[in-house]
Short mmCIF file of C-alpha atoms and ligand atoms in Angstrom, two decimals:
data_model
loop_
_atom_site.label_atom_id
_atom_site.label_comp_id
_atom_site.label_asym_id
_atom_site.label_seq_id
_atom_site.Cartn_x
_atom_site.Cartn_y
_atom_site.Cartn_z
CA UNK A 138 216.24 77.15 101.71
CA UNK A 139 216.37 80.27 103.94
CA UNK A 140 214.95 80.54 107.38
CA UNK A 141 212.91 83.46 108.82
CA UNK A 142 211.78 84.41 112.43
CA UNK A 143 208.08 84.19 113.44
CA UNK A 144 208.59 87.79 114.71
CA UNK A 145 209.61 89.17 111.41
CA UNK A 146 213.52 89.09 111.14
CA UNK A 147 214.24 88.18 107.45
CA UNK A 148 218.02 88.21 107.50
CA UNK A 149 218.88 85.40 105.11
CA UNK A 150 219.93 82.40 107.10
CA UNK A 151 220.56 78.81 105.98
CA UNK A 152 220.24 75.67 107.98
CA UNK A 153 223.76 75.57 109.38
CA UNK A 154 223.31 79.16 110.38
CA UNK A 155 220.52 78.37 112.77
CA UNK A 156 221.58 74.75 113.63
CA UNK A 157 223.41 75.94 116.74
CA UNK A 158 220.87 78.59 117.72
CA UNK A 159 217.69 78.67 119.89
CA UNK A 160 215.63 81.82 119.68
CA UNK A 161 215.96 84.19 116.72
CA UNK A 162 217.73 87.53 117.76
CA UNK A 163 214.18 89.16 117.71
CA UNK A 164 212.89 86.62 120.21
CA UNK A 165 210.90 84.61 117.56
CA UNK A 166 211.27 81.09 116.36
CA UNK A 167 212.90 79.97 113.21
CA UNK A 168 210.80 78.55 110.34
CA UNK A 169 211.63 77.67 106.70
CA UNK A 170 210.51 80.55 104.37
CA UNK A 171 208.15 77.95 102.80
CA UNK A 172 207.30 74.33 103.18
CA UNK A 173 208.43 72.08 100.40
CA UNK A 174 205.68 70.25 98.63
CA UNK A 175 205.65 66.49 98.44
CA UNK A 176 203.52 65.38 95.53
CA UNK A 177 201.97 61.87 94.98
CA UNK A 178 204.87 60.66 92.94
CA UNK A 179 207.35 61.65 95.61
CA UNK A 180 205.25 60.11 98.42
CA UNK A 181 205.10 56.82 96.35
CA UNK A 182 208.92 56.93 95.93
CA UNK A 183 209.45 57.72 99.55
CA UNK A 184 207.19 54.76 100.67
CA UNK A 185 209.58 52.51 98.77
CA UNK A 186 212.62 54.10 100.17
CA UNK A 187 211.38 53.49 103.69
CA UNK A 188 210.14 49.96 103.07
CA UNK A 189 212.93 48.73 100.66
CA UNK A 190 215.87 50.79 101.91
CA UNK A 191 215.82 52.27 105.34
CA UNK A 192 214.52 54.90 107.82
CA UNK A 193 217.94 56.60 107.52
CA UNK A 194 217.33 56.98 103.71
CA UNK A 195 214.01 58.24 104.31
CA UNK A 196 215.34 60.85 106.78
CA UNK A 197 217.83 61.84 104.04
CA UNK A 198 215.06 62.55 101.63
CA UNK A 199 213.05 64.72 104.04
CA UNK A 200 216.09 66.54 105.43
CA UNK A 201 217.70 67.34 102.13
CA UNK A 202 214.57 69.40 101.16
CA UNK A 203 215.54 71.78 104.06
CA UNK A 204 219.34 71.59 104.22
CA UNK A 205 221.31 72.76 101.30
CA UNK A 206 224.41 73.73 102.99
CA UNK A 207 225.66 70.26 103.89
CA UNK A 208 226.91 68.28 100.91
CA UNK A 209 224.31 65.44 100.24
CA UNK A 210 226.87 62.59 100.57
CA UNK A 211 227.67 63.92 104.16
CA UNK A 212 224.06 64.43 105.03
CA UNK A 213 223.25 60.87 104.00
CA UNK A 214 226.21 59.48 105.97
CA UNK A 215 225.02 61.57 108.99
CA UNK A 216 221.50 60.04 108.74
CA UNK A 217 223.03 56.52 108.26
CA UNK A 218 225.24 57.00 111.42
CA UNK A 219 222.18 58.08 113.51
CA UNK A 220 219.29 55.83 112.61
CA UNK A 221 220.69 52.29 113.15
CA UNK A 222 218.97 49.17 114.40
CA UNK A 223 221.71 49.00 117.06
CA UNK A 224 220.86 52.30 118.54
CA UNK A 225 217.11 52.20 117.96
CA UNK A 226 216.44 48.42 118.50
CA UNK A 227 214.68 47.49 115.29
CA UNK A 228 215.32 47.94 111.55
CA UNK A 229 211.95 49.80 111.31
CA UNK A 230 213.41 52.36 113.89
CA UNK A 231 209.68 53.39 114.63
CA UNK A 232 207.68 50.21 114.37
CA UNK A 233 203.91 50.28 114.38
CA UNK A 234 201.87 48.10 116.70
CA UNK A 235 198.20 47.36 116.42
CA UNK A 236 196.16 48.12 119.50
CA UNK A 237 192.48 47.71 118.67
CA UNK A 238 190.04 48.69 115.92
CA UNK A 239 191.61 51.39 113.90
CA UNK A 240 194.12 52.39 116.68
CA UNK A 241 197.81 51.98 116.43
CA UNK A 242 200.97 52.78 118.46
CA UNK A 243 204.08 54.16 116.68
CA UNK A 244 207.11 53.38 118.88
CA UNK A 245 209.35 56.45 119.13
CA UNK A 246 210.81 55.21 122.30
CA UNK A 247 213.41 52.61 121.55
CA UNK A 248 216.41 54.85 121.48
CA UNK A 249 219.15 55.11 124.08
CA UNK A 250 217.06 56.78 126.79
CA UNK A 251 213.78 55.15 125.89
CA UNK A 252 211.92 58.27 125.04
CA UNK A 253 210.97 59.95 121.81
CA UNK A 254 213.44 62.87 122.24
CA UNK A 255 216.23 60.40 121.18
CA UNK A 256 214.77 60.52 117.65
CA UNK A 257 215.94 64.10 117.19
CA UNK A 258 218.73 64.28 119.66
CA UNK A 259 220.78 61.47 118.30
CA UNK A 260 220.73 63.24 114.95
CA UNK A 261 221.53 66.68 116.53
CA UNK A 262 224.68 65.01 118.21
CA UNK A 263 225.99 63.94 114.90
CA UNK A 264 225.16 67.37 113.08
CA UNK A 265 226.65 69.32 115.90
CA UNK A 266 229.88 67.17 115.79
CA UNK A 267 230.04 67.63 112.00
CA UNK A 268 229.52 71.42 111.94
CA UNK A 269 231.67 72.25 114.79
CA UNK A 270 234.47 70.12 113.38
CA UNK A 271 233.91 71.87 110.04
CA UNK A 272 234.20 75.35 111.58
CA UNK A 273 236.87 74.33 114.22
CA UNK A 274 234.64 75.68 117.01
CA UNK A 275 233.29 74.67 120.41
CA UNK A 276 229.81 74.73 121.83
CA UNK A 277 228.50 74.82 125.37
CA UNK A 278 224.91 73.60 125.55
CA UNK A 279 222.72 74.88 128.17
CA UNK A 280 219.33 73.28 128.52
CA UNK A 281 216.36 72.94 130.62
CA UNK A 282 214.58 69.59 131.13
CA UNK A 283 211.65 68.09 133.04
CA UNK A 284 213.22 64.68 132.33
CA UNK A 285 213.38 63.28 128.87
CA UNK A 286 215.15 66.17 126.97
CA UNK A 287 218.01 66.18 129.41
CA UNK A 288 218.77 62.67 129.32
CA UNK A 289 218.23 62.51 125.57
CA UNK A 290 220.66 65.45 125.11
CA UNK A 291 223.32 64.00 127.35
CA UNK A 292 223.27 60.52 125.78
CA UNK A 293 223.51 62.24 122.29
CA UNK A 294 226.40 64.70 123.31
CA UNK A 295 228.45 62.40 125.74
CA UNK A 296 231.98 62.21 124.66
CA UNK A 297 231.38 64.40 121.58
CA UNK A 298 234.57 66.63 120.80
CA UNK A 299 234.02 70.28 121.20
CA UNK A 300 230.68 69.95 123.05
CA UNK A 301 229.92 70.54 126.74
CA UNK A 302 226.34 70.10 128.22
CA UNK A 303 225.11 72.08 131.10
CA UNK A 304 221.57 70.76 131.91
CA UNK A 305 219.27 72.32 134.43
CA UNK A 306 216.34 70.29 135.86
CA UNK A 307 213.79 70.78 138.50
CA UNK A 308 215.21 69.51 141.71
CA UNK A 309 213.43 66.27 142.91
CA UNK A 310 210.67 66.45 140.24
CA UNK A 311 212.05 63.80 137.86
CA UNK A 312 211.33 60.09 138.34
CA UNK A 313 214.00 58.10 140.04
CA UNK A 314 214.82 56.25 136.83
CA UNK A 315 215.16 59.57 134.99
CA UNK A 316 217.45 60.99 137.63
CA UNK A 317 219.43 57.88 137.56
CA UNK A 318 219.79 57.89 133.82
CA UNK A 319 221.05 61.53 133.83
CA UNK A 320 223.09 61.70 137.05
CA UNK A 321 224.89 58.50 136.50
CA UNK A 322 226.81 59.78 133.53
CA UNK A 323 230.37 60.23 134.40
CA UNK A 324 231.56 61.90 131.25
CA UNK A 325 233.59 64.92 131.84
CA UNK A 326 231.65 67.07 129.23
CA UNK A 327 228.23 66.55 131.02
CA UNK A 328 227.17 68.77 133.83
CA UNK A 329 223.84 68.21 135.79
CA UNK A 330 222.43 71.24 137.61
CA UNK A 331 219.39 70.60 139.81
CA UNK A 332 217.45 73.79 140.31
CA UNK A 333 215.28 74.49 143.25
CA UNK A 334 212.03 75.15 141.45
CA UNK A 335 209.81 73.87 138.65
CA UNK A 336 210.64 73.22 135.00
CA UNK A 337 209.60 76.80 133.92
CA UNK A 338 212.05 78.26 136.36
CA UNK A 339 214.75 76.13 134.45
CA UNK A 340 213.52 77.45 131.26
CA UNK A 341 213.55 80.99 132.43
CA UNK A 342 217.18 80.66 133.52
CA UNK A 343 218.05 79.35 130.03
CA UNK A 344 216.18 82.32 128.55
CA UNK A 345 217.96 84.75 130.93
CA UNK A 346 221.40 83.42 130.12
CA UNK A 347 220.73 83.44 126.39
CA UNK A 348 219.37 87.03 126.51
CA UNK A 349 222.79 88.10 127.96
CA UNK A 350 224.25 88.40 124.48
CA UNK A 351 227.78 89.18 125.69
CA UNK A 352 227.93 86.12 127.91
CA UNK A 353 226.43 84.05 125.31
CA UNK A 354 228.98 85.07 122.82
CA UNK A 355 231.91 84.78 125.24
CA UNK A 356 230.98 81.31 126.39
CA UNK A 357 229.60 80.15 123.15
CA UNK A 358 226.26 79.11 124.61
CA UNK A 359 223.87 77.12 122.60
CA UNK A 360 220.74 75.25 123.23
CA UNK A 361 219.14 71.92 122.43
CA UNK A 362 215.61 72.80 123.72
CA UNK A 363 212.66 71.76 121.59
CA UNK A 364 212.60 75.19 119.99
CA UNK A 365 215.67 74.11 117.94
CA UNK A 366 214.56 73.83 114.29
CA UNK A 367 216.90 70.95 113.65
CA UNK A 368 215.07 68.93 116.30
CA UNK A 369 211.76 69.72 114.90
CA UNK A 370 212.83 68.80 111.42
CA UNK A 371 214.18 65.45 112.49
CA UNK A 372 210.77 64.74 114.00
CA UNK A 373 208.98 65.29 110.73
CA UNK A 374 210.39 62.11 109.30
CA UNK A 375 208.58 59.65 111.65
CA UNK A 376 205.18 61.08 110.53
CA UNK A 377 205.99 59.89 107.12
CA UNK A 378 207.39 56.58 108.38
CA UNK A 379 204.17 56.12 110.50
CA UNK A 380 201.98 56.94 107.57
CA UNK A 381 203.87 54.45 105.24
CA UNK A 382 203.29 51.67 107.84
CA UNK A 383 199.60 52.56 108.58
CA UNK A 384 198.59 52.71 104.82
CA UNK A 385 199.14 50.77 101.63
CA UNK A 386 198.27 53.59 99.27
CA UNK A 387 199.12 57.20 99.04
CA UNK A 388 195.74 58.64 98.77
CA UNK A 389 194.63 57.28 102.18
CA UNK A 390 194.29 59.60 105.20
CA UNK A 391 195.75 58.91 108.59
CA UNK A 392 195.31 60.81 111.85
CA UNK A 393 197.96 61.18 114.61
CA UNK A 394 197.53 61.68 118.40
CA UNK A 395 200.46 63.22 120.15
CA UNK A 396 201.05 63.46 123.83
CA UNK A 397 202.00 67.08 124.06
CA UNK A 398 203.86 69.58 126.33
CA UNK A 399 205.95 72.13 124.49
CA UNK A 400 204.11 71.52 121.23
CA UNK A 401 207.41 70.30 119.66
CA UNK A 402 206.37 66.80 118.62
CA UNK A 403 202.95 67.77 117.18
CA UNK A 404 204.38 70.81 115.47
CA UNK A 405 206.47 68.56 113.33
CA UNK A 406 203.27 66.69 112.49
CA UNK A 407 202.01 70.19 111.47
CA UNK A 408 204.97 70.69 109.15
CA UNK A 409 204.60 67.17 107.66
CA UNK A 410 200.89 68.00 106.98
CA UNK A 411 201.92 71.32 105.38
CA UNK A 412 204.34 69.43 103.10
CA UNK A 413 201.43 67.44 101.76
CA UNK A 414 201.23 64.30 103.92
CA UNK A 415 197.66 63.30 104.09
CA UNK A 416 196.92 63.70 107.60
CA UNK A 417 193.25 64.13 108.56
CA UNK A 418 193.54 65.25 112.22
CA UNK A 419 196.45 66.17 114.50
CA UNK A 420 195.13 65.31 118.05
CA UNK A 421 196.84 67.26 120.75
CA UNK A 422 196.58 65.32 123.98
CA UNK A 423 197.52 67.07 127.18
CA UNK A 424 197.53 66.18 130.91
CA UNK A 425 196.19 68.32 133.74
CA UNK A 426 198.46 70.99 132.36
CA UNK A 427 195.96 71.79 129.58
CA UNK A 428 197.16 75.07 128.21
CA UNK A 429 196.98 73.68 124.73
CA UNK A 430 193.62 71.76 125.06
CA UNK A 431 192.16 75.09 126.34
CA UNK A 432 193.50 76.94 123.29
CA UNK A 433 192.09 74.48 120.72
CA UNK A 434 188.72 74.28 122.54
CA UNK A 435 188.22 78.07 123.20
CA UNK A 436 190.72 80.12 121.34
CA UNK A 437 192.23 81.43 124.50
CA UNK A 438 195.84 80.86 125.12
CA UNK A 439 196.63 81.43 128.78
CA UNK A 440 200.01 80.73 130.19
CA UNK A 441 200.04 79.40 133.87
CA UNK A 442 202.18 80.55 136.66
CA UNK A 443 204.45 78.17 138.56
CA UNK A 444 201.97 77.76 141.22
CA UNK A 445 199.31 76.64 138.71
CA UNK A 446 201.63 74.22 137.10
CA UNK A 447 200.57 70.63 138.24
CA UNK A 448 203.17 68.00 139.08
CA UNK A 449 201.60 65.01 137.37
CA UNK A 450 202.33 61.37 136.55
CA UNK A 451 203.07 62.32 133.01
CA UNK A 452 205.79 64.72 134.01
CA UNK A 453 207.33 65.40 130.56
CA UNK A 454 204.14 67.09 129.64
CA UNK A 455 204.06 69.35 132.69
CA UNK A 456 204.37 72.82 131.09
CA UNK A 457 202.84 76.27 131.85
CA UNK A 458 203.37 77.74 128.35
CA UNK A 459 204.14 75.74 125.20
CA UNK A 460 207.39 76.98 123.70
CA UNK A 461 206.82 75.87 120.20
CA UNK A 462 203.26 77.05 119.98
CA UNK A 463 204.34 80.30 118.37
CA UNK A 464 205.35 78.48 115.23
CA UNK A 465 201.75 77.22 114.60
CA UNK A 466 200.09 80.59 115.52
CA UNK A 467 202.38 82.23 112.98
CA UNK A 468 201.14 79.96 110.31
CA UNK A 469 197.50 80.16 111.58
CA UNK A 470 197.66 84.02 111.27
CA UNK A 471 198.68 83.82 107.69
CA UNK A 472 202.36 84.26 108.70
CA UNK A 473 201.69 87.77 109.95
CA UNK A 474 204.89 88.38 111.95
CA UNK A 475 203.84 91.72 113.31
CA UNK A 476 200.79 90.31 114.86
CA UNK A 477 202.70 87.07 116.17
CA UNK A 478 205.33 89.37 117.64
CA UNK A 479 202.51 91.42 119.42
CA UNK A 480 200.67 88.38 120.80
CA UNK A 481 203.76 86.53 122.15
CA UNK A 482 205.54 89.74 123.17
CA UNK A 483 203.58 92.56 124.62
CA UNK A 484 200.11 90.78 124.94
CA UNK A 485 201.50 87.81 126.90
CA UNK A 486 203.85 90.04 129.05
CA UNK A 487 200.92 92.45 130.01
CA UNK A 488 197.92 90.02 130.30
CA UNK A 489 199.54 86.56 130.50
CA UNK A 490 196.99 85.47 127.66
CA UNK A 491 195.70 86.29 124.37
CA UNK A 492 192.23 85.54 123.01
CA UNK A 493 191.64 84.58 119.21
CA UNK A 494 188.05 83.17 119.76
CA UNK A 495 186.59 86.08 117.88
CA UNK A 496 189.05 85.96 114.93
CA UNK A 497 187.65 84.05 111.99
CA UNK A 498 191.16 82.64 111.60
CA UNK A 499 190.82 80.63 114.85
CA UNK A 500 188.23 78.35 113.17
CA UNK A 501 190.84 77.26 110.71
CA UNK A 502 192.99 75.64 113.48
CA UNK A 503 190.53 72.72 113.12
CA UNK A 504 188.99 73.41 109.75
CA UNK A 505 192.18 74.03 107.60
CA UNK A 506 195.01 72.80 109.84
CA UNK A 507 193.23 69.54 111.34
CA UNK A 508 193.96 70.42 115.00
CA UNK A 509 191.68 69.00 117.58
CA UNK A 510 192.58 68.30 121.27
CA UNK A 511 191.66 66.52 124.57
CA UNK A 512 192.77 66.25 128.11
CA UNK A 513 193.71 63.29 130.32
CA UNK A 514 193.92 63.21 134.12
CA UNK A 515 195.76 60.86 136.67
CA UNK A 516 192.57 58.79 136.86
CA UNK A 517 192.19 58.60 133.10
CA UNK A 518 195.88 57.58 132.94
CA UNK A 519 195.53 54.71 135.40
CA UNK A 520 192.31 53.50 133.80
CA UNK A 521 193.92 53.57 130.28
CA UNK A 522 197.05 51.64 131.43
CA UNK A 523 194.86 49.06 133.06
CA UNK A 524 192.61 48.68 130.11
CA UNK A 525 195.46 48.38 127.58
CA UNK A 526 197.12 45.71 129.91
CA UNK A 527 194.02 43.56 130.70
CA UNK A 528 192.47 43.66 127.28
CA UNK A 529 195.41 43.72 124.99
CA UNK A 530 198.40 42.56 127.23
CA UNK A 531 199.99 45.73 126.24
CA UNK A 532 201.90 47.82 128.76
CA UNK A 533 202.04 51.59 127.96
CA UNK A 534 203.75 54.52 129.71
CA UNK A 535 201.83 57.34 131.38
CA UNK A 536 202.34 59.92 128.49
CA UNK A 537 201.31 57.28 125.87
CA UNK A 538 198.31 56.61 128.00
CA UNK A 539 197.18 60.20 127.83
CA UNK A 540 197.48 59.83 124.04
CA UNK A 541 195.42 56.63 123.82
CA UNK A 542 192.71 58.14 126.14
CA UNK A 543 192.38 61.24 123.90
CA UNK A 544 192.75 59.35 120.57
CA UNK A 545 189.78 57.09 121.50
CA UNK A 546 187.57 60.32 121.66
CA UNK A 547 188.62 61.36 118.03
CA UNK A 548 188.40 58.15 116.12
CA UNK A 549 186.82 58.46 112.52
CA UNK A 550 185.49 55.42 110.56
CA UNK A 551 188.03 54.45 108.00
CA UNK A 552 190.84 56.55 109.08
CA UNK A 553 193.67 54.90 111.05
CA UNK A 554 194.60 56.65 114.29
CA UNK A 555 198.28 56.43 115.08
CA UNK A 556 199.23 57.27 118.71
CA UNK A 557 202.77 58.36 119.14
CA UNK A 558 204.32 56.13 121.90
CA UNK A 559 206.69 58.78 123.50
CA UNK A 560 208.32 56.70 126.32
CA UNK A 561 208.64 53.24 127.67
CA UNK A 562 206.84 52.26 130.89
CA UNK A 563 210.06 51.64 132.84
CA UNK A 564 210.76 55.37 132.92
CA UNK A 565 207.62 55.97 135.01
CA UNK A 566 207.53 52.73 137.00
CA UNK A 567 205.86 54.24 140.12
CA UNK A 568 202.59 54.94 138.18
CA UNK A 569 202.79 51.55 136.39
CA UNK A 570 202.85 49.82 139.95
CA UNK A 571 199.97 52.06 141.01
CA UNK A 572 197.90 50.99 138.01
CA UNK A 573 199.01 47.41 137.62
CA UNK A 574 200.39 46.27 140.81
CA UNK A 575 203.49 45.10 138.95
CA UNK A 576 206.91 46.44 137.89
CA UNK A 577 207.32 47.12 134.21
CA UNK A 578 210.04 45.12 132.36
CA UNK A 579 213.50 46.72 132.36
CA UNK A 580 215.88 46.46 129.45
CA UNK A 581 219.09 44.77 130.58
CA UNK A 582 221.30 47.75 130.11
CA UNK A 583 219.40 49.70 132.70
CA UNK A 584 219.40 47.15 135.47
CA UNK A 585 220.63 48.74 138.87
CA UNK A 586 221.19 52.19 137.47
CA UNK A 587 219.57 53.80 140.57
CA UNK A 588 222.39 52.49 142.61
CA UNK A 589 225.22 54.05 140.52
CA UNK A 590 227.13 57.12 141.99
CA UNK A 591 225.38 60.40 140.94
CA UNK A 592 226.89 63.63 139.49
CA UNK A 593 224.64 66.52 140.11
CA UNK A 594 224.87 69.99 141.82
CA UNK A 595 221.79 71.53 143.45
CA UNK A 596 221.35 75.33 142.99
CA UNK A 597 218.68 77.90 143.80
CA UNK A 598 216.72 79.28 140.77
CA UNK A 599 219.12 82.15 139.94
CA UNK A 600 220.53 82.68 136.50
CA UNK A 601 223.60 84.39 137.95
CA UNK A 602 224.66 81.26 139.89
CA UNK A 603 224.27 79.21 136.81
CA UNK A 604 226.35 81.69 134.83
CA UNK A 605 229.16 81.61 137.39
CA UNK A 606 229.17 77.82 137.25
CA UNK A 607 229.37 77.91 133.43
CA UNK A 608 232.23 80.37 133.48
CA UNK A 609 234.23 78.29 135.97
CA UNK A 610 233.89 75.12 133.81
CA UNK A 611 234.64 76.62 130.53
CA UNK A 612 238.21 77.68 131.21
C1 LIG B 929 208.88 65.70 125.84
C2 LIG B 929 207.89 64.58 125.85
C3 LIG B 929 206.50 64.79 125.53
C4 LIG B 929 206.04 66.27 125.00
O1 LIG B 929 206.62 66.51 123.84
P1 LIG B 929 206.56 68.10 123.29
O2 LIG B 929 207.26 67.99 122.02
O3 LIG B 929 207.02 68.89 124.51
O4 LIG B 929 205.09 68.37 123.06
C5 LIG B 929 205.60 63.83 125.80
N1 LIG B 929 205.91 62.59 126.26
C6 LIG B 929 207.25 62.33 126.57
C7 LIG B 929 207.69 61.04 127.09
C8 LIG B 929 208.36 63.37 126.40
O5 LIG B 929 209.51 63.11 126.77
#
C-alpha cells in the first residue's frame, strides 16, 4: 500500500516511511492511495476474530491491510503487546454499555490516561520502538496538547529507548488532574513545556519548528499529533469492534456519534465507512467551538482566531481549526489535490475561510458520506450529565456528554447509535461537581497525583525559545 498527500505529492511512500512523519513535504496530509474494501465474508470473519479471539487480533486484521512493510508476525506481536486487558482494563478493550433506547456508549477511555487517545498512542509507542530499533535511529517527538494528547503520548513513550518527548501545552488551561498526570512524570525522556497562550499557539509552534527543515533534520524532530496517519489507522479498529458489539448480523447498520475537535477520531470512522463498514450516520458533536458543526450545516469552513476560541468545560475539543479535516475534504472533492491545496493553502491564508455551499459536492457530505452534526454548550453538558446520572445512574465525562446530547438529536428508528466515550469523568472533576454536587470516582492508581512534584517549564509563545530548549536537551 502506498500513501499520497492530500495536496498532490505522489512520491511512493509505504507505511514505515510516513510512520515517523507529520505533514507531507507539500503541507498536505497523508492518506492511503485507496481504501481496502471489506466484503461481507471478511466482515463475518472479523466478527469472529473479535468475539472469539481478541481485539488485538482484530487490530492486526485491519492494520495489515494498510501495512505491508512490517512482517506479519512482528505486526501481530506489536498488536498483542499493545491491546491487553492489563493496559485497557477489560478483555473487550472497548466495551459497549447500554444507555437507553437505541443509544449505546463505547468506552475508549480505559487506557493508562483514561482518554481515547491511549487507543492509538499506546500502539504508536510500540511501533516507534520497533521501527527506530530496526533503523538504529533516534527520534525527538514535538507535540502540542490541550490535555489528552500530551498525557497519552507521554505515557506511551516514557522509558522507550531512542525517543524523547517535548510536549507543549497552553499554560494553566488544562484541568488540575490533566496537569498532574503529565507534569508528575519524572522520566528523563519526557519534557513538559507550558506555553503562555492557547492550544493553537502551541500547534503553531509545532508547525513553525517542523517547517524549519534544517532544524527538523538535525534534531530528528517527529510528531504524534492527530494528523499522524498511524494514529488515525489505529482508531479505525474500534469502529469495527463497536459495530460487532452493537449488532448480531453483518447487514445491520449502526451510527456513531463522535465528540470532535481536530476531526481525528471521526475521520477514522470515515475511513471505516469507506472500507465498507455499514455505518448509517457519522454524527460530529462539537462544543461551543463549532467550526465543524458550522461546516456540516452550511458548507462554510471558517477558522477562528485565538480570541474567538472559547475555553470550555470540554477542553479537549477547544479548537479553532480542525487539523484532520483536510483529509475528508480531499475525499469529498473526489480526491482533487489541486483544489484541496488551494482551499487549505491560499484560500484559508487569504480569507480565513472557504465556502462550498454552492458546490453540488457539498450535499454529498451528508448524502454519500453520512456526515451530520450538532453542537453542545456548557448548559447542555451539565443537563446531560445530570440526566444520565439521575435516570441511568451513569456518570459521563463532559466530552461524552456533548456526544450524548447531539446523538439524541440524530436517532433513527432501528439503527443503534453508538456514542464514543472519549474520557472518564475523573479527568474533568470540576464540571462533574458543578453538575452533580459530588466527586467522580477515582481509580486507585491516580489517588493523590495532584500532590506529586511537577516537572514543567513555562515559556512565552515563541518557536525560537522552544527550539533553543530542544537543542540544549538533545546533546
Ligand atoms: C482529543 C479528544 C477529543 C477530540 O478528538 P479529535 O480526534 O480531536 O476530534 C474528544 N474528547 C476527548 C476526551 C479527547 O481527548
